[in-house]
Coordinates of C-alpha atoms and ligand atoms in Angstrom, one line a residue:
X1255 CA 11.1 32.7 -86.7
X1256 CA 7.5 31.6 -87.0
X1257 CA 7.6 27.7 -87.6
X1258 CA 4.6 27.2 -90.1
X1259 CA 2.4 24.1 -88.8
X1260 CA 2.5 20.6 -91.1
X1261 CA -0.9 20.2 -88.8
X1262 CA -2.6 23.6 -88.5
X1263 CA -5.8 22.2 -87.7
X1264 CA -5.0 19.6 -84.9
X1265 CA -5.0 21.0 -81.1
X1266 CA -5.2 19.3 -78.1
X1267 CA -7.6 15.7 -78.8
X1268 CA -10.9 15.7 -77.2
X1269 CA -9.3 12.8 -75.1
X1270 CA -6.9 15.1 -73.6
X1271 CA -9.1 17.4 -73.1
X1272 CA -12.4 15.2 -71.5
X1273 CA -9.5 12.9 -69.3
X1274 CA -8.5 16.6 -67.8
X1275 CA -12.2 17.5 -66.9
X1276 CA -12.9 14.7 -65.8
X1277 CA -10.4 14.8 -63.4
X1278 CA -10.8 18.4 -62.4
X1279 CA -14.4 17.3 -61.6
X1280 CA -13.4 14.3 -59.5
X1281 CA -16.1 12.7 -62.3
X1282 CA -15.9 9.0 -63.3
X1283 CA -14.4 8.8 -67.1
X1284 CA -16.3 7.2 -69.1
X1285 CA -14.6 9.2 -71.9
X1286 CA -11.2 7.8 -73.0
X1287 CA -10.5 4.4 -74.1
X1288 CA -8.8 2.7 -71.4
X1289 CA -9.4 0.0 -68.7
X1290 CA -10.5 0.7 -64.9
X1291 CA -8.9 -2.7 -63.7
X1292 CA -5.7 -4.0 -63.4
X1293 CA -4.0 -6.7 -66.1
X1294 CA -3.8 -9.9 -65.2
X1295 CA -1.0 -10.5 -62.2
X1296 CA 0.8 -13.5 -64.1
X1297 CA 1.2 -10.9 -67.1
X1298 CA 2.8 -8.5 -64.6
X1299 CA 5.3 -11.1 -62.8
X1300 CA 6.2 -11.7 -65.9
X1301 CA 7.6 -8.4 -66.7
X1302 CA 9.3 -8.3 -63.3
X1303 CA 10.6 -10.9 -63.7
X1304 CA 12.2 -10.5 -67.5
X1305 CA 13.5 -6.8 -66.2
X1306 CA 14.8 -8.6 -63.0
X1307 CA 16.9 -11.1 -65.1
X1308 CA 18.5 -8.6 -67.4
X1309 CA 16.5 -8.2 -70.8
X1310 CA 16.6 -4.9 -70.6
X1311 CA 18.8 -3.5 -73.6
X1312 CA 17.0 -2.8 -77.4
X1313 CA 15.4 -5.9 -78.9
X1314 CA 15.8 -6.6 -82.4
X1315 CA 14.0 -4.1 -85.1
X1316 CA 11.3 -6.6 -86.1
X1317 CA 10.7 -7.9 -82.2
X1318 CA 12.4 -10.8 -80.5
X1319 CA 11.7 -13.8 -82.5
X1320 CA 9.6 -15.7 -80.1
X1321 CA 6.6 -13.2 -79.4
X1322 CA 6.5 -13.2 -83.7
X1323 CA 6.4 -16.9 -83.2
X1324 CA 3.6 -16.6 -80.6
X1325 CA 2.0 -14.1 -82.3
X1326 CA 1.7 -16.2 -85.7
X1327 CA 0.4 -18.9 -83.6
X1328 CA -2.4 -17.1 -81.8
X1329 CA -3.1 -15.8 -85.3
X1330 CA -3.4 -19.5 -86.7
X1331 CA -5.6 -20.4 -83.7
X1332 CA -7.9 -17.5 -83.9
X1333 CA -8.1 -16.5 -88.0
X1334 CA -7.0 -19.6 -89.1
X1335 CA -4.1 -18.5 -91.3
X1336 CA -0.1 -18.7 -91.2
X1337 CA 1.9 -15.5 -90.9
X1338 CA 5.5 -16.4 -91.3
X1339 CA 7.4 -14.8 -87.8
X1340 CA 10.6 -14.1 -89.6
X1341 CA 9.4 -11.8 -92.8
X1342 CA 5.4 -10.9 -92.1
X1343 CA 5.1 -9.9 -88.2
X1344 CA 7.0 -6.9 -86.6
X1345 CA 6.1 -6.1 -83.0
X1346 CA 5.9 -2.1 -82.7
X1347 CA 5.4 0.7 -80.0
X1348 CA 1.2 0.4 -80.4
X1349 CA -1.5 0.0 -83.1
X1350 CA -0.9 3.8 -83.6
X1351 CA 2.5 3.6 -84.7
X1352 CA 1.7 0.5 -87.1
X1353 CA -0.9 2.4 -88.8
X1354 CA 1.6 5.1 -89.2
X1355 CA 4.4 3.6 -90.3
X1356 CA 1.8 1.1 -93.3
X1357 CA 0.5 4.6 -94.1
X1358 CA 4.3 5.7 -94.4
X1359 CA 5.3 3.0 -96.3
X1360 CA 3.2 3.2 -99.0
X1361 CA 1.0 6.9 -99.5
X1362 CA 3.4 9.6 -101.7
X1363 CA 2.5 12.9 -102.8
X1364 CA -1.0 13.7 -103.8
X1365 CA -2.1 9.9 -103.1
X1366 CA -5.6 9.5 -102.0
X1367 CA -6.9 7.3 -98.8
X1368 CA -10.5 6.1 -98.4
X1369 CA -11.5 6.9 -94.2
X1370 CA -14.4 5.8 -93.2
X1371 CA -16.0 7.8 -90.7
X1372 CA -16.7 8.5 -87.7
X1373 CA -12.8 7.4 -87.5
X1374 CA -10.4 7.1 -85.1
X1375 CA -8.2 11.0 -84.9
X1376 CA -4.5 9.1 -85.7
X1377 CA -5.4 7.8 -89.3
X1378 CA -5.8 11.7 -90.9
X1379 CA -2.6 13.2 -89.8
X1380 CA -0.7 10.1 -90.7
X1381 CA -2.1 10.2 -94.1
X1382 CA -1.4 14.0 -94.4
X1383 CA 2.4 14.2 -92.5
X1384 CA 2.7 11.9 -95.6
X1385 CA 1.2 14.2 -98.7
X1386 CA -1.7 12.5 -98.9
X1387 CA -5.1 13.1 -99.0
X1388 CA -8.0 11.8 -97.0
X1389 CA -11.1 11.1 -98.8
X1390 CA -14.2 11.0 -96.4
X1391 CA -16.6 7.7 -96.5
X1392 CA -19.4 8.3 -94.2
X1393 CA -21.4 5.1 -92.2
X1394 CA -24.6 4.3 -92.1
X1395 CA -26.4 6.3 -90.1
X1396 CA -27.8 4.7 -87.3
X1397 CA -25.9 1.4 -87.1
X1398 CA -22.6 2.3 -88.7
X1399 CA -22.9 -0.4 -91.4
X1400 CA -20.4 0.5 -94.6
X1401 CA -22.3 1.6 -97.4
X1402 CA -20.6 0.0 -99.8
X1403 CA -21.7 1.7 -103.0
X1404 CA -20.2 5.2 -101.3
X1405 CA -16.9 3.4 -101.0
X1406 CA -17.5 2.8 -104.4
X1407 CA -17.9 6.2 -105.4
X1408 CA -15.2 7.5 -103.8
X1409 CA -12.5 5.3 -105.4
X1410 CA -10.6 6.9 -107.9
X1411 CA -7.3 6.4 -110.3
X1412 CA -5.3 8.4 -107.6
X1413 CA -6.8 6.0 -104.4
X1414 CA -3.6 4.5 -103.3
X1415 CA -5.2 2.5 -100.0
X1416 CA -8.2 2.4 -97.9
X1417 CA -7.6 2.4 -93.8
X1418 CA -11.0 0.4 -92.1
X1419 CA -11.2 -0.8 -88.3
X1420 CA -13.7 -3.8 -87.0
X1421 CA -14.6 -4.3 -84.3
X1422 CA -15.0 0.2 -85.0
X1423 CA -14.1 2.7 -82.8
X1424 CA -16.9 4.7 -82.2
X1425 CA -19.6 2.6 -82.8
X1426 CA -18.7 -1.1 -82.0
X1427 CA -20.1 -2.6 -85.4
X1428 CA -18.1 -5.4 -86.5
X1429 CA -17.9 -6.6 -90.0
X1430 CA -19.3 -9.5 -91.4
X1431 CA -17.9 -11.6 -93.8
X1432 CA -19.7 -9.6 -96.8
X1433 CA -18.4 -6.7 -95.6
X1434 CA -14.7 -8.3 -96.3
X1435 CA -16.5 -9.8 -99.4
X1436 CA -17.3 -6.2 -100.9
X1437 CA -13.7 -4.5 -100.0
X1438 CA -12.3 -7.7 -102.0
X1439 CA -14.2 -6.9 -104.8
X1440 CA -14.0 -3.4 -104.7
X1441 CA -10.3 -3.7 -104.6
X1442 CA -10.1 -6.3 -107.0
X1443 CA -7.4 -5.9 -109.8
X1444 CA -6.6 -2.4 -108.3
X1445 CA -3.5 -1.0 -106.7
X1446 CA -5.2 -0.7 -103.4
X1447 CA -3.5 -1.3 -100.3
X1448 CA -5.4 -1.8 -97.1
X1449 CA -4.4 -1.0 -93.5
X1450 CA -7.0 -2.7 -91.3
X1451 CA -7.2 -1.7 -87.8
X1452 CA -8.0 -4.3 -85.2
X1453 CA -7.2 -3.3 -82.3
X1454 CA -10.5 -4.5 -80.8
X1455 CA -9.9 -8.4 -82.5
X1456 CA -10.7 -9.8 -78.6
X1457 CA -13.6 -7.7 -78.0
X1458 CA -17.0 -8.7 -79.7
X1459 CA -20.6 -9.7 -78.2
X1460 CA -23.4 -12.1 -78.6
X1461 CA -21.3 -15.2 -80.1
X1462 CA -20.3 -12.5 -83.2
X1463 CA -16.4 -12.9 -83.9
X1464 CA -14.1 -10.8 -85.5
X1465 CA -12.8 -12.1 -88.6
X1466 CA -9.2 -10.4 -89.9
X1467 CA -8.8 -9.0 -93.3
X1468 CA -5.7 -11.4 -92.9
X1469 CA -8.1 -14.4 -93.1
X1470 CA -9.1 -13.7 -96.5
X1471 CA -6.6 -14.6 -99.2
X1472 CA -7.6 -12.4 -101.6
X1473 CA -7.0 -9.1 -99.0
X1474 CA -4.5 -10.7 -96.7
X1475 CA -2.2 -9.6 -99.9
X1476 CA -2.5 -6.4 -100.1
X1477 CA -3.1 -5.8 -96.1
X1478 CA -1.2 -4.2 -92.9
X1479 CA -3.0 -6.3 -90.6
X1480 CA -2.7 -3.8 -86.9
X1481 CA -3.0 -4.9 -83.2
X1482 CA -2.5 -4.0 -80.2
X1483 CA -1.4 -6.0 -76.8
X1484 CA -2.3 -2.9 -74.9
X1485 CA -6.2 -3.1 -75.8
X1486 CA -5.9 -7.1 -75.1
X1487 CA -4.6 -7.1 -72.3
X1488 CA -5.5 -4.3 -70.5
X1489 CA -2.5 -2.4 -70.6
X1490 CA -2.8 0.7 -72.7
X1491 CA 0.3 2.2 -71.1
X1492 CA 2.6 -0.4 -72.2
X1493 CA 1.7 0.6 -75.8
X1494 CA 2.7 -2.3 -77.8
X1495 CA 1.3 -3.8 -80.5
X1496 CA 2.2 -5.4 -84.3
X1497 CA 1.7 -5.6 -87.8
X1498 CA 1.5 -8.4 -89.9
X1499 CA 1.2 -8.4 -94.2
X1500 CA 3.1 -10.0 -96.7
X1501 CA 6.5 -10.2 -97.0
X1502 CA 7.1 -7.5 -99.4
X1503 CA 4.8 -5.0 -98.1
X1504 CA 6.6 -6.1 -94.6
X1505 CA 10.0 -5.0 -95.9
X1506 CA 8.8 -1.7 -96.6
X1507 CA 7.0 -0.9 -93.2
X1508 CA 10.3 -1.9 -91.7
X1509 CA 12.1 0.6 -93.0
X1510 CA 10.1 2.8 -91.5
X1511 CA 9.4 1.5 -88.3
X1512 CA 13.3 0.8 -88.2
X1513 CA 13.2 5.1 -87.8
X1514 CA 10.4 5.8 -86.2
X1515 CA 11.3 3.5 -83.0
X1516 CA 13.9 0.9 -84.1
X1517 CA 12.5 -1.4 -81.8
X1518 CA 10.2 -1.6 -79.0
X1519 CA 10.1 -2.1 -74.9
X1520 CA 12.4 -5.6 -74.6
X1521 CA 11.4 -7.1 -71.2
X1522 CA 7.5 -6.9 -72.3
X1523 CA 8.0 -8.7 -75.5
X1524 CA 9.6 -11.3 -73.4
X1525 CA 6.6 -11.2 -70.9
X1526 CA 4.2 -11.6 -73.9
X1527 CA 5.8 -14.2 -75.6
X1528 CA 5.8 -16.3 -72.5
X1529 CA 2.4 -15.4 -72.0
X1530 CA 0.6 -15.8 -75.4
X1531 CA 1.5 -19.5 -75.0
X1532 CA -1.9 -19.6 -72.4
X1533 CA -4.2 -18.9 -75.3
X1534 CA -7.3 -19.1 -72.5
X1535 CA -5.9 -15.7 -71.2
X1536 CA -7.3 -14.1 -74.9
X1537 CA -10.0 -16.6 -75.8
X1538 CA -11.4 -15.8 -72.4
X1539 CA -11.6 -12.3 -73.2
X1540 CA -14.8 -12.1 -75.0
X1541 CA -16.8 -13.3 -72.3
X1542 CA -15.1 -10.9 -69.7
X1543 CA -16.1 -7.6 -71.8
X1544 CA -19.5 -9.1 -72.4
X1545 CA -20.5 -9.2 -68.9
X1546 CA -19.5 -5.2 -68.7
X1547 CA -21.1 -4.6 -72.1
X1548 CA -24.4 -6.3 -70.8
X1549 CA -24.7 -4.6 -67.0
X1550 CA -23.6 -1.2 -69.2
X1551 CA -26.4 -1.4 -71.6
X1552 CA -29.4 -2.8 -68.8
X1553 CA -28.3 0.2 -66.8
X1554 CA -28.4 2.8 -69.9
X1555 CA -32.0 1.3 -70.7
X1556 CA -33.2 2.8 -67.5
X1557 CA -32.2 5.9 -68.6
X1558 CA -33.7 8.3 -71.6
X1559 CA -30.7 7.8 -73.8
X1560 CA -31.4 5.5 -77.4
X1561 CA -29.0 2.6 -78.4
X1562 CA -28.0 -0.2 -79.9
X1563 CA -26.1 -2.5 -77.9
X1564 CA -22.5 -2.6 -78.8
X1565 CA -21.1 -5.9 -81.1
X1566 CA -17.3 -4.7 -80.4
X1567 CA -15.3 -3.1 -78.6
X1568 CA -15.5 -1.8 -75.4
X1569 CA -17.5 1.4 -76.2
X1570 CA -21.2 1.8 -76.5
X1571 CA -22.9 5.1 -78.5
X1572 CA -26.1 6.5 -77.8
X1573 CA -28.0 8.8 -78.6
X1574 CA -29.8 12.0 -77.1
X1575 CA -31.7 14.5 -80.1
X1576 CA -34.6 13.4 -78.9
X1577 CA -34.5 15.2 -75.7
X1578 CA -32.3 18.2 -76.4
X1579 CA -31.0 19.9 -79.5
X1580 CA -27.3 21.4 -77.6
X1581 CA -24.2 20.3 -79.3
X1582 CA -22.4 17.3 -78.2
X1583 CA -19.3 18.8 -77.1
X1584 CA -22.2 20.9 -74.8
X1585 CA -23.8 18.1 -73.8
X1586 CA -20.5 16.2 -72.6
X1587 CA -19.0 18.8 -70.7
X1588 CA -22.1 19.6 -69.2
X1589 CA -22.6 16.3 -68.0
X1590 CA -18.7 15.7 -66.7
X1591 CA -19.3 19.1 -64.7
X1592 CA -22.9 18.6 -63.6
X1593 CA -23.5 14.9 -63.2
X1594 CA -20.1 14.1 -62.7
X1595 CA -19.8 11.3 -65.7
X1596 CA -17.4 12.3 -68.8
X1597 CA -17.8 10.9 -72.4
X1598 CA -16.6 11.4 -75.7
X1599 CA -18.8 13.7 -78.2
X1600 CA -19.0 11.9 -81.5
X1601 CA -18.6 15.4 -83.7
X1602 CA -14.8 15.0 -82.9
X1603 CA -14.8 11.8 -85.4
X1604 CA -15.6 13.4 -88.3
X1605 CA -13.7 15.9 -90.8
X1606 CA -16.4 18.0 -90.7
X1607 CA -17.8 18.0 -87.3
X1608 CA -21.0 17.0 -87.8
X1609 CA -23.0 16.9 -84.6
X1610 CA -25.6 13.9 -84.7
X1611 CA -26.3 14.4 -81.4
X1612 CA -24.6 11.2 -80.1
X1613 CA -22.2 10.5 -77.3
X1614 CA -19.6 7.8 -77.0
X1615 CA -19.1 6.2 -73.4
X1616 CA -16.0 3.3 -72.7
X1617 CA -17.4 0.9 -70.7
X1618 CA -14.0 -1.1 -69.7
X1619 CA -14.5 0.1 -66.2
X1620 CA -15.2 -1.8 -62.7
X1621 CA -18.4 -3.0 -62.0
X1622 CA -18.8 -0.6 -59.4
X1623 CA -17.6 2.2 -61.1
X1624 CA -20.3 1.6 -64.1
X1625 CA -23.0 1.2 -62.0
X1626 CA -22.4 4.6 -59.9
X1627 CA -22.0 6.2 -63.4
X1628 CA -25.5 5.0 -64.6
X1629 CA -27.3 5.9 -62.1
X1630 CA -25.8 9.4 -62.1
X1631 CA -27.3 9.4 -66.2
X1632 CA -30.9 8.2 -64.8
X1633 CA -30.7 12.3 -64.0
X1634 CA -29.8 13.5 -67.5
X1635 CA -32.9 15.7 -68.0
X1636 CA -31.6 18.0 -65.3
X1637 CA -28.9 19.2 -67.4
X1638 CA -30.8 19.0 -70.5
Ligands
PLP1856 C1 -9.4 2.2 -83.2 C2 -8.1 2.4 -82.5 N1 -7.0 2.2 -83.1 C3 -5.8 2.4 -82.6 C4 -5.7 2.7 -81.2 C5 -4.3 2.9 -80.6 O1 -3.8 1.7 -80.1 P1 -2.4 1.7 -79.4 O2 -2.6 2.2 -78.0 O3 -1.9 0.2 -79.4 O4 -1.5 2.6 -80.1 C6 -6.8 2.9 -80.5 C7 -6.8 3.4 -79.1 O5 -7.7 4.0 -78.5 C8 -8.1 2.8 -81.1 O6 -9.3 3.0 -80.5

């Protein structure tokens, strides 16, 4: 028997694949999104302490009642509106399997999802596992922008949702409020569901903050609203994270996350819940990732790659087709091998590959660390 692939064209991601060199070559990774440092040890106790005393056995489907509770709190705090605990938040096993289980919930046969891209790889074969088809917005080039009028363009009678992310994965543009203005009115008076994924809500630079499609009335309606504690925190292997949208859209992502997972990892929710009642351990956050964003891009100025310093997230693009035309994928596994310093080529964002020449590098790393890796980039040219 042959079994006949529902995803023919995925292999192994480029984060696979770049960790592995990296690794092979003893070269620092600058490639996959994860942090370099340790969480914070009072976040840690607390998990030993919660498996210590016994919660150990499934939580409820939604999530124990008081991180929801937390969680609608911080949200009050930080986007300034109320998501009931009991019928609009779920906790889940990451921001991956939110976005999967919103897509789920609400794409059928033949529907069509607006991506803007470069996207994160998890939002395609969520919306195809589940008939639907992707429909391709590019970004601006050059700062990533959303070219509104595209988005525009694209919709049609059969678009059944739109899946966006702020602060973005590649690029680290964050959206203003008439970026949320535009989707509002793009939307308006249109069957259009939005899954919005903000995994990166803590991370942004220069006094800019992120503002939730929640926030806004008018979209908080008809949006899956996704997080993750992992990226927050600092604990990407935990993989936790939540969803919050209105109570009827709610009901129907619970249904599916009630197969995908049924619940997730009890003794962490407990460690959360006590901990989200600090809210200085996530305001403080900001600042923390600035500093690394800041000695990230004075170090890449001394070197001949182009930029624009990051606004979100902890990644920063730049740029090389000014030095050397070889393909991205070239370029990064030249310079894990050579120089000893992995990164992510962009091409791998985009349905079609496109190679704009550009390189992605994850600067939630040790000081240290960053700094050994920049100075190994002030010798690109010898691989070039
Ligand atoms: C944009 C984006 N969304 C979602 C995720 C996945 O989050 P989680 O680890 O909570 O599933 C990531 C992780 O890299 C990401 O960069």
């Amino acid at each position: 028997m042959t079994l006949a692939s529902k995803l023919p064209h995925i292999g192994t991601t480029i984060f696979t694949v770049m960790s592995r060199m990296a690794a092979e070559e003893g070269a620092i990774n600058l490639s996959q999104g994860f942090p370099g440092f340790g969480a914070d040890p009072v976040l840690l106790d607390l998990v030993a302490k919660y498996t210590r005393e016994g919660f150990n056995q499934y939580a409820p489907m939604a999530g124990i009642p008081q991180l929801r509770e937390r969680l609608a709190e911080k949200t009050q705090l930080t986007q300034g509106y109320f998501a009931d605990p009991e019928t609009e938040v779920t906790i889940v096993s990451g921001a991956t399997e939110a976005i999967f289980a919103a897509v789920t919930a609400i794409v059928r046969q033949g529907d069509e999802v607006i991506v803007l891209e470069p996207a994160y790889d998890s939002y395609e074969p969520a919306i195809t596992l589940n008939g639907g088809v992707p429909v391709y917005v590019p970004l601006s080039a050059g700062d990533f922008s959303v070219d509104w009028e595209k988005v525009k363009v694209a919709i049609s009678p059969k678009t059944r949702a739109i899946l966006v992310n702020s602060p973005h994965n590649p690029s680290g543009f964050v959206w203003a409020q008439k970026d949320l203005d535009q989707l509002a009115a793009l939307i308006r008076d249109r069957d259009i569901y939005v899954v919005s994924d903000e995994v990166y809500e803590h991370i942004t630079f220069d006094g800019l903050t992120h503002l939730s499609l929640g926030s806004q009335p008018e979209l908080r309606e008809k949006t899956f609203v996704c997080g993750s504690f992992g990226k927050t925190f600092h604990v990407t292997g935990w993989k936790i994270g939540y969803c919050i949208a209105p109570e009827k859209l709610t009901a129907e992502f619970r249904k599916v996350h009630q197969y995908l997972t049924f619940s997730t990892v009890t003794p962490i929710q407990y460690a959360l819940a006590k901990y989200l009642e600090m809210p200085d351990r996530y305001l403080s956050i900001p600042d923390f990732y600035q500093k690394k964003r800041d000695l990230f891009a004075a170090g890449l100025a001394q070197t001949e790659l182009l930029f624009r310093p990051s606004s979100g997230s902890f990644f920063q693009l730049a740029s090389y087709g000014h030095l050397s035309q070889i393909g991205d994928r070239e370029l990064a596994e030249r310079m894990t091998r050579t120089l000893k310093v992995a990164c992510i080529p962009i091409s791998v964002f985009y349905s079609d590959k496109r190679d704009d020449k550009i390189i992605r590098f994850c600067f939630a790393k040790e000081a240290s660390e960053l700094q050994e890796g920049l100075n190994r980039l002030k010798d690109l040219s010898k691989i070039l």
